[in-house]
Short mmCIF file of C-alpha atoms in Angstrom, two decimals:
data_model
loop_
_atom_site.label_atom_id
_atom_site.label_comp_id
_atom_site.label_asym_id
_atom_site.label_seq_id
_atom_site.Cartn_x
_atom_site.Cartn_y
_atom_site.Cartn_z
CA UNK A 9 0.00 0.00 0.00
CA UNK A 10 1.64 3.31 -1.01
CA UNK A 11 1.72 6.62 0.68
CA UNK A 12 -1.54 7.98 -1.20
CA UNK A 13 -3.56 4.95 -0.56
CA UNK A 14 -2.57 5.35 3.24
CA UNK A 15 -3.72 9.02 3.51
CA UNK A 16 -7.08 7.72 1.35
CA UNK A 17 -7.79 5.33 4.08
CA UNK A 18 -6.83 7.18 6.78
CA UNK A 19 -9.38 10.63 5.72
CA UNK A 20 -11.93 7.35 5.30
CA UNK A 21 -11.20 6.39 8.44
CA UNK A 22 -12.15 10.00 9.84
CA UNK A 23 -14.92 10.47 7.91
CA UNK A 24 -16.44 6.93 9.36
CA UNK A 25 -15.85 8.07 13.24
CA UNK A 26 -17.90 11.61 12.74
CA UNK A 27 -20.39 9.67 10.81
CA UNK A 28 -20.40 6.76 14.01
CA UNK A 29 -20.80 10.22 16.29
CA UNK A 30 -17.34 11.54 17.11
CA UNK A 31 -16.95 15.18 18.03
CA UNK A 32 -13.51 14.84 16.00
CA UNK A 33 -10.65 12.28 14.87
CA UNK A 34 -7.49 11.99 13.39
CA UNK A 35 -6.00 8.38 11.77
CA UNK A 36 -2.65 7.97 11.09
CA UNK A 37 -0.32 5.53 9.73
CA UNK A 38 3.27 4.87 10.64
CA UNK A 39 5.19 2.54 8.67
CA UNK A 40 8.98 1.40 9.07
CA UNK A 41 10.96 -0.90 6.58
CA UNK A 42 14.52 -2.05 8.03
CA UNK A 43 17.80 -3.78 6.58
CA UNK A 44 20.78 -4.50 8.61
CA UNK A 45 23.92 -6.68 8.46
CA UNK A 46 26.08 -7.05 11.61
CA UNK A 47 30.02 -8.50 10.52
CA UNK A 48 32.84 -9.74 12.76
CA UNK A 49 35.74 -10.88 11.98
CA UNK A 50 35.24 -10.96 8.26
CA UNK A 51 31.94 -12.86 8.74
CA UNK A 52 28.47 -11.97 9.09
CA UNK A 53 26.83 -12.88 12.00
CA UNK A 54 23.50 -11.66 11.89
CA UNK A 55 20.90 -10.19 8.99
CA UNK A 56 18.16 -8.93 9.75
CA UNK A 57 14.78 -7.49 8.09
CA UNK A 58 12.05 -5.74 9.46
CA UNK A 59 8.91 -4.48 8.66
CA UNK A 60 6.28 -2.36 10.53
CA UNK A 61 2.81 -0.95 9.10
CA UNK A 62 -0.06 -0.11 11.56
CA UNK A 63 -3.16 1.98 11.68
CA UNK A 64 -4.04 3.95 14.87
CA UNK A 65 -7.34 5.83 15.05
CA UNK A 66 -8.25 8.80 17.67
CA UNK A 67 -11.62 9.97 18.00
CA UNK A 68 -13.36 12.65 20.52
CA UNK A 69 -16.71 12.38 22.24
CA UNK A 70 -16.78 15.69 24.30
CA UNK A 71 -13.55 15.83 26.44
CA UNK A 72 -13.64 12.36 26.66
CA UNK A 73 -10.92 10.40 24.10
CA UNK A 74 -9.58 6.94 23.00
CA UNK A 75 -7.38 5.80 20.36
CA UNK A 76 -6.78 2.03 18.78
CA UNK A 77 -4.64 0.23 16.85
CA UNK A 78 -4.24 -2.15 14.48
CA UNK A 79 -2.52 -3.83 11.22
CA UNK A 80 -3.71 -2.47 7.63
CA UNK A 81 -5.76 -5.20 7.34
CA UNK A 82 -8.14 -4.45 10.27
CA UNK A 83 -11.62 -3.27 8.62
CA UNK A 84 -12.51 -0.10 9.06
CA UNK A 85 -15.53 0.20 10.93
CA UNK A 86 -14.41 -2.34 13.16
CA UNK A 87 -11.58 0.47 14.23
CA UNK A 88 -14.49 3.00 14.42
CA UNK A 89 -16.74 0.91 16.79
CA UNK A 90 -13.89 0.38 19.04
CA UNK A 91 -12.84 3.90 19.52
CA UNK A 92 -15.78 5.31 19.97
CA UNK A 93 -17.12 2.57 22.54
CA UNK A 94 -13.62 3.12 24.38
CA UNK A 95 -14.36 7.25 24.50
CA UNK A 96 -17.93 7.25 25.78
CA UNK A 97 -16.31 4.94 28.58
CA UNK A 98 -13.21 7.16 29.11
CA UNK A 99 -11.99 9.80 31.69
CA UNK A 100 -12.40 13.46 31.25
CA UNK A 101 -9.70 14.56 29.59
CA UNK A 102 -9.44 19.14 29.75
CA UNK A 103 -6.38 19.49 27.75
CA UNK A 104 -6.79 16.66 25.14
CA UNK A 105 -7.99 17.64 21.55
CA UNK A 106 -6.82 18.93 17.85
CA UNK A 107 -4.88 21.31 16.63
CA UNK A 108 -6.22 24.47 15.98
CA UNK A 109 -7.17 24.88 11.95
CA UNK A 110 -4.98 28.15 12.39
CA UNK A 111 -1.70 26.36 13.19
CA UNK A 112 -2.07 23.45 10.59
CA UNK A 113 0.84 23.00 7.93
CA UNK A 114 -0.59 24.16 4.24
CA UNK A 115 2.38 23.69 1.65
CA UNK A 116 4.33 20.81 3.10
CA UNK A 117 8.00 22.14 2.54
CA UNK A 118 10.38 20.00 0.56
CA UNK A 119 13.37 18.72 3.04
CA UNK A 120 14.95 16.29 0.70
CA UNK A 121 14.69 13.47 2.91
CA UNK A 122 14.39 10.35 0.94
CA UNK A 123 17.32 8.78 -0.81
CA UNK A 124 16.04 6.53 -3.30
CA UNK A 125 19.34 4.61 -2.92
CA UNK A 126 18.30 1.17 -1.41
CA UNK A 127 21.19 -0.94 -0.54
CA UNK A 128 21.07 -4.78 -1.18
CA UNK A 129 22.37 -7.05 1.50
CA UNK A 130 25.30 -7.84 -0.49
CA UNK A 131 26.38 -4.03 -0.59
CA UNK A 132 25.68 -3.38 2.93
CA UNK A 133 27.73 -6.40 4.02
CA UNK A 134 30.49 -5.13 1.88
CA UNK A 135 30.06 -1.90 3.84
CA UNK A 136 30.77 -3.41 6.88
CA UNK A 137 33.34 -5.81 6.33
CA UNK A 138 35.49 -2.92 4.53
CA UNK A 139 34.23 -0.56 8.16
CA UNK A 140 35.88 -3.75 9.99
CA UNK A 141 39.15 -4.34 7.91
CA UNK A 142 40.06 -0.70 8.09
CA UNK A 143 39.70 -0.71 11.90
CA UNK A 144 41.90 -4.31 12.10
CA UNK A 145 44.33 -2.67 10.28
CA UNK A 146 45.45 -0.20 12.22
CA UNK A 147 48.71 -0.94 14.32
CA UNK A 148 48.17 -1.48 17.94
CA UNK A 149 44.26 -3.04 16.90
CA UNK A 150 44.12 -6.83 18.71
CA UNK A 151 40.57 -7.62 17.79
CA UNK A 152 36.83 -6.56 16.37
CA UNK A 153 33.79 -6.07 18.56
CA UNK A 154 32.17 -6.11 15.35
CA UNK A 155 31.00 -3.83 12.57
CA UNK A 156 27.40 -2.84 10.83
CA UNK A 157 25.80 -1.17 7.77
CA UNK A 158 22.01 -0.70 8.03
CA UNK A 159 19.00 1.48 5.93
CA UNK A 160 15.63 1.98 6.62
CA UNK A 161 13.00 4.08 5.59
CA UNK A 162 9.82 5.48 7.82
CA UNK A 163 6.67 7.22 6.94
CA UNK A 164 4.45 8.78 8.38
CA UNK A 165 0.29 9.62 7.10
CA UNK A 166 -2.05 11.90 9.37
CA UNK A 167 -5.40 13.07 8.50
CA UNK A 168 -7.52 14.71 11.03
CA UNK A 169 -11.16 15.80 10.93
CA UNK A 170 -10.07 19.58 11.37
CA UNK A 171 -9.07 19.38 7.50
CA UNK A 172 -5.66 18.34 7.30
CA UNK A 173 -3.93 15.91 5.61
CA UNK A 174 -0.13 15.11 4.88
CA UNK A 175 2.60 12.23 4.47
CA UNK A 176 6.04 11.59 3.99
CA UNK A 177 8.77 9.28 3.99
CA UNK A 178 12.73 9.76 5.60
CA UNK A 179 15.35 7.14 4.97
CA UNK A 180 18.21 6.65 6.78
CA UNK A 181 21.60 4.55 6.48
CA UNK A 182 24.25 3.83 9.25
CA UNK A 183 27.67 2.48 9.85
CA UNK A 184 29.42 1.52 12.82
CA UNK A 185 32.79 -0.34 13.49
CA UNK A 186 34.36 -1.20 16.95
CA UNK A 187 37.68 -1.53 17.26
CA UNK A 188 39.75 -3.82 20.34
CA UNK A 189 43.25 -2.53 21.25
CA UNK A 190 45.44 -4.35 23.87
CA UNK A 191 45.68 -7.66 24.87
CA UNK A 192 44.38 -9.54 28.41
CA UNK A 193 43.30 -7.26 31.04
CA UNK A 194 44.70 -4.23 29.34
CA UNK A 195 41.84 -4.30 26.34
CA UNK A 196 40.40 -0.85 25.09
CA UNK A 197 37.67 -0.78 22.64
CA UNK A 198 36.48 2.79 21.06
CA UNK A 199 33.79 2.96 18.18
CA UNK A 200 33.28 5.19 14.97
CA UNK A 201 29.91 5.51 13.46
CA UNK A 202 28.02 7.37 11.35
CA UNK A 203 24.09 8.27 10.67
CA UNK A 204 22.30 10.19 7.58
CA UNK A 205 19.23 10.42 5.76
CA UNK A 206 21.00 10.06 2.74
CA UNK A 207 23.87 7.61 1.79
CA UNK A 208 26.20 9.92 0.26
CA UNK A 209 26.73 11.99 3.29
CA UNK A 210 27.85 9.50 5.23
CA UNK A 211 31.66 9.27 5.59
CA UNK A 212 33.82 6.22 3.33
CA UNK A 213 33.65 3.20 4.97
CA UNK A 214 37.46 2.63 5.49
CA UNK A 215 38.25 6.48 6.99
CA UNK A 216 35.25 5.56 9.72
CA UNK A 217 36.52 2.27 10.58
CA UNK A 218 40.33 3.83 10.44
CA UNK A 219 39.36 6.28 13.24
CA UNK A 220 37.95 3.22 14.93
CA UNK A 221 40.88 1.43 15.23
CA UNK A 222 42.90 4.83 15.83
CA UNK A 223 40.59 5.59 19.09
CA UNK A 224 40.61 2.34 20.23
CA UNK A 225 44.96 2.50 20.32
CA UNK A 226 44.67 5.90 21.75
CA UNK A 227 43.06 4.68 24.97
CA UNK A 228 45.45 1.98 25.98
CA UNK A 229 47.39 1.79 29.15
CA UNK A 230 44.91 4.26 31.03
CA UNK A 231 45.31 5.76 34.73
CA UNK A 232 42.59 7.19 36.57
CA UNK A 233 42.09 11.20 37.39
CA UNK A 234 43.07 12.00 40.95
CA UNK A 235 39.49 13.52 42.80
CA UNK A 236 39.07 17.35 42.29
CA UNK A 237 37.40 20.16 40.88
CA UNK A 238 38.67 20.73 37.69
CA UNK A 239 37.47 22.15 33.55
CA UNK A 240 36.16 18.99 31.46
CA UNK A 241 36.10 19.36 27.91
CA UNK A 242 33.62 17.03 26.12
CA UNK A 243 34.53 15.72 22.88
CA UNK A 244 32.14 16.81 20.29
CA UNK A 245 31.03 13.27 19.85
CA UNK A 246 29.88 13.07 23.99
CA UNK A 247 29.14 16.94 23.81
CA UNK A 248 25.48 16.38 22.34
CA UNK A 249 24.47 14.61 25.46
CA UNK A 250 24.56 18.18 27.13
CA UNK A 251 21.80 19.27 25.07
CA UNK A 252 19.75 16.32 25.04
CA UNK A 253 19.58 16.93 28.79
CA UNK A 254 18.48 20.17 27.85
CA UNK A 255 15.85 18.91 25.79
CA UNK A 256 14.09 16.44 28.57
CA UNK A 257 14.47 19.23 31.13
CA UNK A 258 12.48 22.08 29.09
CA UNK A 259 10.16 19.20 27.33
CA UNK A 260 6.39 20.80 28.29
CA UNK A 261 5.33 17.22 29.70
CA UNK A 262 7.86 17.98 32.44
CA UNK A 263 7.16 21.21 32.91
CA UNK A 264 3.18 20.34 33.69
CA UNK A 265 3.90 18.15 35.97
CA UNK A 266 6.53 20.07 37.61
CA UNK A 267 9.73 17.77 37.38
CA UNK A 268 12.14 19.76 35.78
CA UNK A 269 14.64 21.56 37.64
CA UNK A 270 13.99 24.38 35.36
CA UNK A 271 10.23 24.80 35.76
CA UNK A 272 10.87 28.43 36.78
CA UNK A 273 13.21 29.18 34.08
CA UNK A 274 11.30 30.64 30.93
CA UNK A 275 12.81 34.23 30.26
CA UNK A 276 15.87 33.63 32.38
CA UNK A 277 19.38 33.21 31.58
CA UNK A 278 20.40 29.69 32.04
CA UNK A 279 23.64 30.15 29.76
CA UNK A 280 26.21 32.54 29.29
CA UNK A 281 25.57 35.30 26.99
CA UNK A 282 25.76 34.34 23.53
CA UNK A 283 24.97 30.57 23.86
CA UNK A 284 22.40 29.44 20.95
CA UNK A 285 20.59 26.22 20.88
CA UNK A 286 18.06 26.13 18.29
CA UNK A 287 15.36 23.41 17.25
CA UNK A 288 14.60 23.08 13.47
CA UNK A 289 12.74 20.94 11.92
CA UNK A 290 12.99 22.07 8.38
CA UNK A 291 16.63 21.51 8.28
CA UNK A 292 17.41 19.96 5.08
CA UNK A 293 18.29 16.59 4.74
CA UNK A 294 18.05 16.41 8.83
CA UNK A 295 17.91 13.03 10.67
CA UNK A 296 14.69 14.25 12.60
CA UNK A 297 13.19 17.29 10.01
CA UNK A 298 9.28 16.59 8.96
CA UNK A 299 7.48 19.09 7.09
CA UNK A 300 4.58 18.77 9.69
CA UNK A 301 4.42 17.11 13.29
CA UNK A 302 2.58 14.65 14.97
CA UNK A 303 -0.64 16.68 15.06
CA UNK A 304 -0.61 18.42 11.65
CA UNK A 305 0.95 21.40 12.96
CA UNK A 306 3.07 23.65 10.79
CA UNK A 307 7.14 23.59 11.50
CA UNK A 308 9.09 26.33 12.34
CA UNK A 309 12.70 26.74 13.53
CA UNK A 310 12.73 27.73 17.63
CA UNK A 311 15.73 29.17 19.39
CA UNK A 312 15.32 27.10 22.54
CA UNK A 313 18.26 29.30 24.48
CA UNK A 314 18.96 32.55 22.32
CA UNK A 315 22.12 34.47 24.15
CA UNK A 316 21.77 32.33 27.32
CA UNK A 317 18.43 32.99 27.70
CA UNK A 318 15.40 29.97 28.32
CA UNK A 319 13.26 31.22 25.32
CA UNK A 320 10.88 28.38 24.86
CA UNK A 321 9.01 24.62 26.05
CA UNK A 322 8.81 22.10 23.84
CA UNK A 323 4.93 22.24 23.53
CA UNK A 324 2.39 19.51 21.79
CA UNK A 325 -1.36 20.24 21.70
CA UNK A 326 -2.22 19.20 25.16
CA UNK A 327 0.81 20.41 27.36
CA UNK A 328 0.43 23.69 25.57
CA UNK A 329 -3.27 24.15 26.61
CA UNK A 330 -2.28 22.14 30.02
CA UNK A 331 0.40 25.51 30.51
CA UNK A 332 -1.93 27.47 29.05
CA UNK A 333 0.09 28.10 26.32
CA UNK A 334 0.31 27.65 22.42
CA UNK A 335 1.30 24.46 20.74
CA UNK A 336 4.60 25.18 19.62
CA UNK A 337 4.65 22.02 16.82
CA UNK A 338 6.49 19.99 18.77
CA UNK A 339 4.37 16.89 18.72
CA UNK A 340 5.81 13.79 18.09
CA UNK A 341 3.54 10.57 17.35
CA UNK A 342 3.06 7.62 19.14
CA UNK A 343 0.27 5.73 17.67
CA UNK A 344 -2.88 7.07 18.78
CA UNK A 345 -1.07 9.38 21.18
CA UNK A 346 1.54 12.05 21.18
CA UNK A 347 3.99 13.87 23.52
CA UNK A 348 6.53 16.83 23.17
CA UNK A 349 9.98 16.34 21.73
CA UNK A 350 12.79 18.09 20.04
CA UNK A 351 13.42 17.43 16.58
CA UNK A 352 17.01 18.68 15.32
CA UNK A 353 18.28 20.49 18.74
CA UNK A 354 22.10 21.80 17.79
CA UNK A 355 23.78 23.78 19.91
CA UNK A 356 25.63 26.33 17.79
CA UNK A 357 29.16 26.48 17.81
CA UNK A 358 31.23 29.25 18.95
CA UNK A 359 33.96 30.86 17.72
CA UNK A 360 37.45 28.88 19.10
CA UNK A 361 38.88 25.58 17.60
CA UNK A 362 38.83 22.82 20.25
CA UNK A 363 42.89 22.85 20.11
CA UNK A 364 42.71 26.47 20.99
CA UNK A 365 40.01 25.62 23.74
CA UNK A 366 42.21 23.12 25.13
CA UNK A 367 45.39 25.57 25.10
CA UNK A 368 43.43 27.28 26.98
CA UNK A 369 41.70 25.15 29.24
CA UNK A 370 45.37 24.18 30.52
CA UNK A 371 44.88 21.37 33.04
CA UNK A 372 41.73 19.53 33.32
CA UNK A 373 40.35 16.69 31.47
CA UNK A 374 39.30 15.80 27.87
CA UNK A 375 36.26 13.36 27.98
CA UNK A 376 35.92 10.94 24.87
CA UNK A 377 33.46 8.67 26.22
CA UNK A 378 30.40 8.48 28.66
CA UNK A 379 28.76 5.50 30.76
CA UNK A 380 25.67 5.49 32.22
CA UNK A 381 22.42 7.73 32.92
CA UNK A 382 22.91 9.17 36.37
CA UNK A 383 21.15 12.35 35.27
CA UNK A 384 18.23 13.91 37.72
CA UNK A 385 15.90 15.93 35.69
CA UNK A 386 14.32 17.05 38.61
CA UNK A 387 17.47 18.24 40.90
CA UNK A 388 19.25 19.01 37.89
CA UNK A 389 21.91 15.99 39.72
CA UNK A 390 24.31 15.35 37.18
CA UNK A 391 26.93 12.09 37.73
CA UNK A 392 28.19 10.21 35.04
CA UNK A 393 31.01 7.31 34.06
CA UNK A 394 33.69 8.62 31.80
CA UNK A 395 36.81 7.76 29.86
CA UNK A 396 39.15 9.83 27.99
CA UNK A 397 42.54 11.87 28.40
CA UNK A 398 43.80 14.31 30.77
CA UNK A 399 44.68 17.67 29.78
CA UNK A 400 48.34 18.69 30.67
CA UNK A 401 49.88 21.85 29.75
CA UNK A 402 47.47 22.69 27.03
CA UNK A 403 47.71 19.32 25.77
CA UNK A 404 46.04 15.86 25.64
CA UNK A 405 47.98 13.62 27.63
CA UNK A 406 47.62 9.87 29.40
CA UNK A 407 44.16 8.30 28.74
CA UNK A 408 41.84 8.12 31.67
CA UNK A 409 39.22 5.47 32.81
CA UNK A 410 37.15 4.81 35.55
CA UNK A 411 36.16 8.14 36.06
CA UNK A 412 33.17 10.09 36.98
CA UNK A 413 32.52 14.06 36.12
CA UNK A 414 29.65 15.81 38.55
CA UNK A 415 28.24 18.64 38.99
CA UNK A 416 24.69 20.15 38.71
CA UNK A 417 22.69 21.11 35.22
CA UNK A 418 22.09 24.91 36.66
CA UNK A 419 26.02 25.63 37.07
CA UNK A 420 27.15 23.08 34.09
CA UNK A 421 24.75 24.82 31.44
CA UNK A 422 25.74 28.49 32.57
CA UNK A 423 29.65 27.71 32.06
CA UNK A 424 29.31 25.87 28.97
CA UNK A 425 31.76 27.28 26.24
CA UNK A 426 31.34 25.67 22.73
CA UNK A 427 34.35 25.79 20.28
CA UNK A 428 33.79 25.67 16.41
CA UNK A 429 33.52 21.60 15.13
CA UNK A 430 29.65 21.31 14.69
CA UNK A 431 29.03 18.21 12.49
CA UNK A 432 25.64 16.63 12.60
CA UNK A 433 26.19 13.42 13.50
CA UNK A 434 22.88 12.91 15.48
CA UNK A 435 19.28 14.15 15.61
CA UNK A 436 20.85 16.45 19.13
CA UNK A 437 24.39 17.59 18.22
CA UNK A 438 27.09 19.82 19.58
CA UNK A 439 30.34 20.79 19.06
CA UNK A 440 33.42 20.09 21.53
CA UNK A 441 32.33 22.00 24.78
CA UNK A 442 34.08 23.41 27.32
CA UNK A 443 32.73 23.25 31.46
CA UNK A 444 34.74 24.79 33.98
CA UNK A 445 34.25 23.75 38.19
CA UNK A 446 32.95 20.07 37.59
CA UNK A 447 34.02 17.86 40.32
CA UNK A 448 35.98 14.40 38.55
CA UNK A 449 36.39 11.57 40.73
CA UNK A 450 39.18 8.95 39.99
CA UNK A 451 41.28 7.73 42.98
#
């Protein structure tokens, strides 16, 4: 079934529950086709295909709602007669409901994200395998915890009884190698990978499984930091997990409910001065860009932080009216149900190259890698496991592992200092970033 038989059956679909005596509905369909190939040692261990296709209808009876799900091949009315028998039995629900006509997406913007490539199994085991033998190959490299390729391709179809109607597709291909240094109890392993909507901006094959191997060398023979207070630098590549913190801590769901740390701080400063971190969902070619959300709402880029200052929630239908508040388009679908959440959050990149940070920086540490989720949305507690270098003289020095970096969201967001290597590697990105005063605990 194609994209335009979908949206057929999904307007039928809406049409059926306000005919069966729903106030209002919206149907959607979100489908997912998967191909991955997972190599060691020159060998594949594991293929594997996947495909995904389900119908999820939401009607409205008053304030009362319900949604159901199904497989394509579910008749319609049967759908209908659910949902509606579910509503007139549901809760009271004050914040639940459409999108207002006034904020629905007309012309769906083109984003360019669909790459008609489709890789074979043969070509994405090739992929891998080269990935792999790259990594082996560099000197120092004892072993392979294993490489991938993978591609897939989701879509999305949402029609809704307040008039709109809209699909589209976004592929997306991946690489990874992992690369074992050392031998016995003095093993390292480090990892490359790589993630776009399109094939051909994804980096060769043999460079990502080169830096691999070139990481995994780089971390052998670590000590561990002695306990202090000192600056942490986070690798561009950790750096993005900084922001996604962000993201959960100014998501509206939280806010509502009052378990964010930063429930007071809309219209504050939260960063230093000049410190951007913008939302956009109508970045070309992005890993998380849609031309309309999960409600039919039209896109818009946000500046989350603009010069340090908490401009905006993340903000779906319900938590909007819930905050009393305007949807912000930030809906993102679950089925029958849907909750705020960031699209393509970057935080922009300053104006220093991370060598030049770390000149600076002096002494401290240089983290490459992070371990765990000890992260308290609600204090703002931040503890996590790290591994990386320490920073000597303006210099990365002996690797480090074992470690821990601390501190608390409120003083680690307003000393963040970002240097100038943005690369979108994820669908939350960074570049290298700078903290001063975080404690590290080692021995």
């Amino acid at each position: 079934m194609d994209q335009s038989d979908l949206l057929d059956r999904a307007a039928g679909l809406v049409e059926a529950a306000k005919r069966a005596g729903a106030d209002a509905a919206d149907a959607v369909s979100q489908r997912r086709v998967s191909l991955g190939v997972e190599c060691r040692l020159g060998k594949v261990e594991e293929t594997t295909r996947s495909e995904r296709d389900n119908f999820s209808l939401r009607v409205f009876v008053g304030r009362r709602n319900a949604s159901v799900s199904a497989n394509s091949m579910v008749p319609s009315g049967e759908l209908v007669e659910r949902a509606i028998a579910m509503a007139r039995a549901a809760p009271v629900d004050r914040f639940a409901g459409l999108a207002d006509s006034s904020q629905l997406a007309g012309d769906l913007p083109e984003l360019d994200l669909l790459d008609e490539t489709v890789p074979s199994v043969d070509e994405l085991t090739e992929r891998a395998i080269a990935a792999e033998e790259a990594a082996r190959a560099v000197r120092g490299v004892t072993n392979s915890g294993g490489s991938s390729a993978g591609w897939s391709v989701e879509g999305l179809v949402l029609a809704t009884s307040g008039g709109f109607a809209g699909s589209y597709l976004r592929s997306r291909h991946s690489s990874t190698a992992i690369a074992i240094a050392g031998e016995g109890t003095g093993m390292e392993r480090d990892y490359e990978d790589a993630l776009g909507t399109h094939l051909s901006g994804l980096p060769d094959t043999t460079e990502l499984g080169r830096k691999a191997g070139e990481r995994a060398v780089r971390r052998l023979n670590p000590i561990r930091a002695e306990t202090g207070v000192a600056t942490v630098v986070f690798d561009e590549r950790v750096a993005s997990s900084l922001a996604g913190h962000l993201a959960a801590a100014v998501n509206g769901s939280a806010v509502a409910k009052k378990t964010t740390f930063l429930v007071a701080g809309l219209e504050k400063s939260i960063f230093a001065p000049g410190i951007r971190i913008v939302d956009d969902p109508l970045r070309p070619r992005g890993l998380a860009s849609r031309p309309f959300d999960g409600e039919g709402t039209r896109q818009r880029p946000l500046d989350i932080v603009a010069d340090g200052v908490l401009r905006h929630w993340l903000l779906d239908g319900a938590t909007a009216r819930e905050l009393g508040l305007t949807s912000n388009g930030r809906a993102a679908r679950a089925g029958g149900s849907t909750a705020p959440a960031s699209t393509n959050l970057t935080l922009m990149p300053g104006d220093i190259t991370p060598e030049a940070l770390i000149r600076e920086v002096g002494e401290g540490v240089f983290v490459t890698d992070m371990i765990g989720a000890g992260v308290n949305i609600v204090t703002g507690d931040y503890s996590r496991g790290a591994a990386g270098f320490r920073i000597r003289n303006g210099e990365l020095a002996e690797p480090l592992s074992e470690i821990t970096v601390a501190g608390n969201l409120n003083d680690v967001f307003g000393r963040v200092r970002p240097a100038n290597d943005l690369i979108y590697r994820f669908t939350t990105n960074a570049p290298t970033i700078a903290v001063e005063g975080m404690t590290v605990a080692g021995r």
